[in-house]
């Protein structure tokens, strides 16, 4: 009888420990996912801005060259 009670107590403790571990894991993973999403979003925005800047720079450079060498 005493051994059975000790076993039940150990099972209960393991169950509680597993529940706490699962909750902590979920919190950590959700935090990491949120940070990853923000980083990816900001990198994507930066990349788009750089691509637009490069595109504008190329067009303005071409216009200047055209005006300089192909005057009507």
XYZ file of C-alpha atoms in Angstrom:
72
model
C 0.000 0.000 0.000
C 2.752 2.427 0.905
C 4.704 1.677 -2.267
C 1.570 2.279 -4.327
C 1.073 5.698 -2.698
C 4.693 6.627 -3.377
C 4.247 5.553 -7.008
C 1.064 7.614 -7.321
C 2.843 10.636 -5.855
C 5.717 10.222 -8.293
C 3.291 9.938 -11.221
C 1.505 13.081 -10.060
C 4.790 14.975 -9.743
C 5.898 13.810 -13.195
C 2.568 14.850 -14.645
C 2.846 18.338 -13.127
C 6.461 18.654 -14.236
C 5.550 17.670 -17.800
C 2.696 20.178 -17.825
C 5.020 22.979 -16.659
C 7.654 22.010 -19.209
C 5.056 22.023 -21.991
C 3.804 25.466 -20.975
C 7.322 26.899 -20.816
C 8.186 25.360 -24.165
C 5.081 26.874 -25.735
C 5.891 30.303 -24.311
C 9.491 30.178 -25.483
C 8.569 28.929 -28.952
C 5.885 31.564 -29.395
C 8.349 34.269 -28.334
C 10.983 32.974 -30.738
C 8.417 32.792 -33.539
C 7.346 36.390 -32.885
C 10.946 37.617 -32.955
C 11.669 35.660 -36.136
C 8.619 37.161 -37.804
C 9.680 40.698 -36.887
C 13.253 40.139 -38.077
C 12.124 38.602 -41.364
C 9.633 41.418 -41.899
C 12.205 44.138 -41.269
C 14.783 42.421 -43.487
C 12.203 42.091 -46.234
C 11.289 45.779 -45.992
C 14.945 46.754 -46.044
C 15.578 44.556 -49.065
C 12.645 46.082 -50.938
C 13.873 49.578 -50.109
C 17.368 48.745 -51.324
C 15.994 47.257 -54.541
C 13.917 50.396 -55.177
C 16.933 52.574 -54.445
C 19.053 50.546 -56.852
C 16.339 50.745 -59.507
C 16.012 54.537 -59.135
C 19.761 54.971 -59.111
C 20.112 53.043 -62.363
C 17.384 55.070 -64.064
C 18.752 58.394 -62.883
C 22.263 57.409 -63.984
C 20.958 56.398 -67.408
C 19.068 59.690 -67.742
C 22.192 61.678 -66.883
C 24.275 59.732 -69.379
C 21.611 60.172 -72.050
C 21.425 63.895 -71.464
C 25.196 64.217 -71.495
C 25.957 62.183 -74.595
C 22.749 62.286 -76.622
C 21.786 65.935 -76.635
C 19.029 66.679 -79.172
